[in-house]
Tab-separated table of C-alpha atoms in Angstrom:
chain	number	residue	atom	x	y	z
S	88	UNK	CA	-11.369	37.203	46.524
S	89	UNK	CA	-11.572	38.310	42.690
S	90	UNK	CA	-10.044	35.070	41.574
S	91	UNK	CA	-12.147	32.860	43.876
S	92	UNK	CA	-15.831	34.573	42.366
S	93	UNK	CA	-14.159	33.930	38.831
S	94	UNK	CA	-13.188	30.309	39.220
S	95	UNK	CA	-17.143	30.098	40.875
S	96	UNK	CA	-18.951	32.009	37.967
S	97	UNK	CA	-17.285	29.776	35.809
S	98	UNK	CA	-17.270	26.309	37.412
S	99	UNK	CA	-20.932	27.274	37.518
S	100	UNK	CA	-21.113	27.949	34.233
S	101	UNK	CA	-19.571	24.959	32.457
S	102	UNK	CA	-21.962	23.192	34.682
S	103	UNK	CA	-24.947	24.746	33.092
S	104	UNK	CA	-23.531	23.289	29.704
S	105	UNK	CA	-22.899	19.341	30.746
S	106	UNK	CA	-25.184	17.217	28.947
S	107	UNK	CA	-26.561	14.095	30.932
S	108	UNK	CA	-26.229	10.445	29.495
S	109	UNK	CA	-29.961	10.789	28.219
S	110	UNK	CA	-29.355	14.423	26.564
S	111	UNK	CA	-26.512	12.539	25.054
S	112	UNK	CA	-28.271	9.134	23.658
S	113	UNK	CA	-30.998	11.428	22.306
S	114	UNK	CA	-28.323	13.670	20.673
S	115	UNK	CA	-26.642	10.715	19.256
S	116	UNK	CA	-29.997	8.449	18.227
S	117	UNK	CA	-31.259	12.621	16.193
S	118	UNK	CA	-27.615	12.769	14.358
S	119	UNK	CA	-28.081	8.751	13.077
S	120	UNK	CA	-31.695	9.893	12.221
S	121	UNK	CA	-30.455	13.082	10.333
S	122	UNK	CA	-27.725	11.204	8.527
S	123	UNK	CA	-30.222	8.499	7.166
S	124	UNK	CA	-32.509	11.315	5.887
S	125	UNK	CA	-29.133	13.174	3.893
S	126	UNK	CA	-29.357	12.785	0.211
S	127	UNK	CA	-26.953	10.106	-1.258
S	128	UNK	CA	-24.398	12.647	-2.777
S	129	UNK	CA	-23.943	13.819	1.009
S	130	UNK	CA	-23.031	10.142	2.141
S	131	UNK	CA	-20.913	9.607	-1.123
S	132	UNK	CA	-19.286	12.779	0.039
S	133	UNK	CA	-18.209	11.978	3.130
S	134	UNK	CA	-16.990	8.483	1.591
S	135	UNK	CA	-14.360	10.739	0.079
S	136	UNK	CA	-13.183	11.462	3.231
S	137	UNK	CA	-13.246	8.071	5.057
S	138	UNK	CA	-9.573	7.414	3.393
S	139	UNK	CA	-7.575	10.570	4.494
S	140	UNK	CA	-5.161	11.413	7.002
S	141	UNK	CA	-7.044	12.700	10.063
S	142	UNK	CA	-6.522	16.053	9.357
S	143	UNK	CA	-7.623	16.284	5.511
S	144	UNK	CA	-10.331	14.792	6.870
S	145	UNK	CA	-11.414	16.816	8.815
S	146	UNK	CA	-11.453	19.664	6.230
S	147	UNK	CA	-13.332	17.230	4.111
S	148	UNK	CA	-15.945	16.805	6.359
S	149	UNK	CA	-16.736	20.198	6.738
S	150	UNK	CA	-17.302	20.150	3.166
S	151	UNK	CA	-19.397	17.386	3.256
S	152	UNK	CA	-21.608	18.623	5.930
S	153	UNK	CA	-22.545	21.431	3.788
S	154	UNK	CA	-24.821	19.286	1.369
S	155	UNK	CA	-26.262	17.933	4.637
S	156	UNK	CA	-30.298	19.347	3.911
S	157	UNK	CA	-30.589	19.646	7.833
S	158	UNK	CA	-29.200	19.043	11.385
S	159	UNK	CA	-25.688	18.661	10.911
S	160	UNK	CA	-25.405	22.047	9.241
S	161	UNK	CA	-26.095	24.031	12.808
S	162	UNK	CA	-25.322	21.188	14.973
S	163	UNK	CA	-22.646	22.714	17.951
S	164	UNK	CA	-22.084	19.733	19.906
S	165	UNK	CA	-19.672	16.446	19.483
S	166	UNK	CA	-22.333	14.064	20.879
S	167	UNK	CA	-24.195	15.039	17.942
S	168	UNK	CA	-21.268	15.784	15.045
S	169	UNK	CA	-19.537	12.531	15.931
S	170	UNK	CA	-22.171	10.394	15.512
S	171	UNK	CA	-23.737	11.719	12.104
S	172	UNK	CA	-20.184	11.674	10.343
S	173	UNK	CA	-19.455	8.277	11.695
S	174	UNK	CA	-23.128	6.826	9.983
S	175	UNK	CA	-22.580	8.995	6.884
S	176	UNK	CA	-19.359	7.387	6.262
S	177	UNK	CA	-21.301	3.947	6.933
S	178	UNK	CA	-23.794	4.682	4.567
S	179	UNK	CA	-21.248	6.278	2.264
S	180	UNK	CA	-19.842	2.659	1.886
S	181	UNK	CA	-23.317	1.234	1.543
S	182	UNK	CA	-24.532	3.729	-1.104
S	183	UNK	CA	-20.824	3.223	-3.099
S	184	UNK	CA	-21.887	-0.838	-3.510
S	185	UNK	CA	-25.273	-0.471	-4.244
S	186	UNK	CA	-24.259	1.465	-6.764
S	187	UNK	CA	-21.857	-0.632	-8.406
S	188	UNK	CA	-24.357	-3.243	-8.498
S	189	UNK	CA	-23.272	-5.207	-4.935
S	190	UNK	CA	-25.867	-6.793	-2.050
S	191	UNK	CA	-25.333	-4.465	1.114
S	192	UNK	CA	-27.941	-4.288	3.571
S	193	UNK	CA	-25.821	-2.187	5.624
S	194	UNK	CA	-22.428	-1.667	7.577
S	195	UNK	CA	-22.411	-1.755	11.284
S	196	UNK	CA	-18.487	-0.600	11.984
S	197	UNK	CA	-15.711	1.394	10.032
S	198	UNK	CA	-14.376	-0.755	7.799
S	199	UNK	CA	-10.879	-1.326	8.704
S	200	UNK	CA	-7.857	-1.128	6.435
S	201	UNK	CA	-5.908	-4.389	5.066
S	202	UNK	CA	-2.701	-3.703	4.556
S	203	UNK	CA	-2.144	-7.472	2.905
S	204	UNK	CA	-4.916	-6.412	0.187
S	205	UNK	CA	-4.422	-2.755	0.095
S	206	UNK	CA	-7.920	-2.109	0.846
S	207	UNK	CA	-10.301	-1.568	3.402
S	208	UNK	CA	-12.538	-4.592	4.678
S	209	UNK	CA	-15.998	-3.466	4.228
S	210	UNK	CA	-18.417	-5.943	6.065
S	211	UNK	CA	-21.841	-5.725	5.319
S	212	UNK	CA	-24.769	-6.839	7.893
S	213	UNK	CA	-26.036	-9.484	5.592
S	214	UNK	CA	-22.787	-11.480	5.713
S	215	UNK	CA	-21.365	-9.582	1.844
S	216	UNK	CA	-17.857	-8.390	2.260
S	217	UNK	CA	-16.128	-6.366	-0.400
S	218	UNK	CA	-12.761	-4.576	-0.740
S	219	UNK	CA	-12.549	-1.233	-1.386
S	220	UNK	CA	-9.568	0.596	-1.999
S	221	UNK	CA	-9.102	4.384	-2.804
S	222	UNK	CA	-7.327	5.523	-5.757
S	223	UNK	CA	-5.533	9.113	-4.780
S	224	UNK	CA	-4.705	10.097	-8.294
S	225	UNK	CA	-8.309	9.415	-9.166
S	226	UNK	CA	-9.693	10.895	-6.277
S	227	UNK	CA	-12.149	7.723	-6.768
S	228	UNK	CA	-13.157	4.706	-4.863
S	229	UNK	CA	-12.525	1.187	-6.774
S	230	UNK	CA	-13.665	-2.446	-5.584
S	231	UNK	CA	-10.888	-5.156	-5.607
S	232	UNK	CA	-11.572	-7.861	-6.851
């Protein structure tokens, strides 16, 4: 009988924290908001990352969030951390050629890695593509020409 009220109280419980699809959107649509409104050094930050093994990344991330100026600093849920890292990164890559002088209105996916160029394919909405390739002993992101 013990076991049966436990597995109730919490089945009950984790039902009480369940987000619905439109708690969800809104999550995800206030992390994309939140990442636009980050400084640049936070999106330049988590550029850093974009090129590590999954789990230095992950530690990186944390680091990045931290110059976050809101949001992502107390956020406690993946349908909102998933979303802002994935459009930091994205405007990490944006920021990086804008500030080497390129055209990049924006970049709607990950860039993907090339293995024939040694660089990631960054593809920007307004039809610019650049590589990009990361220089570990650096610790610095390069264009390739």
């Amino acid at each position: 009988m013990k076991k049966t009220l436990t597995i109730v109280t919490l089945t009950a419980l984790a039902g009480c924290t369940t987000l619905g699809d439109v708690e969800k959107e809104a999550l995800r649509d206030r992390a994309i908001a939140d990442a636009k409104a980050q400084p640049k050094e936070m999106h330049l930050a988590y550029l850093q990352c974009y090129g590590l093994s999954q789990s230095d990344k992950k530690s990186c991330r944390r680091t990045a969030s931290r110059l976050a100026t809101s949001g992502r600093v107390d956020a406690s849920t993946w349908d909102y951390i998933l979303p802002f890292d994935y459009e930091a990164e994205r405007l990490g890559f944006q920021t990086f050629l804008k500030d080497q002088g390129k055209r990049c209105a924006g970049v709607n996916q990950g860039p993907q890695y090339n293995k024939e160029s040694n660089a990631y394919d960054v593809i920007c909405t307004d039809g610019h593509q650049y590589g990009m390739r990361f220089d570990r002993e650096k610790s610095a992101w390069e264009l390739v020409k």
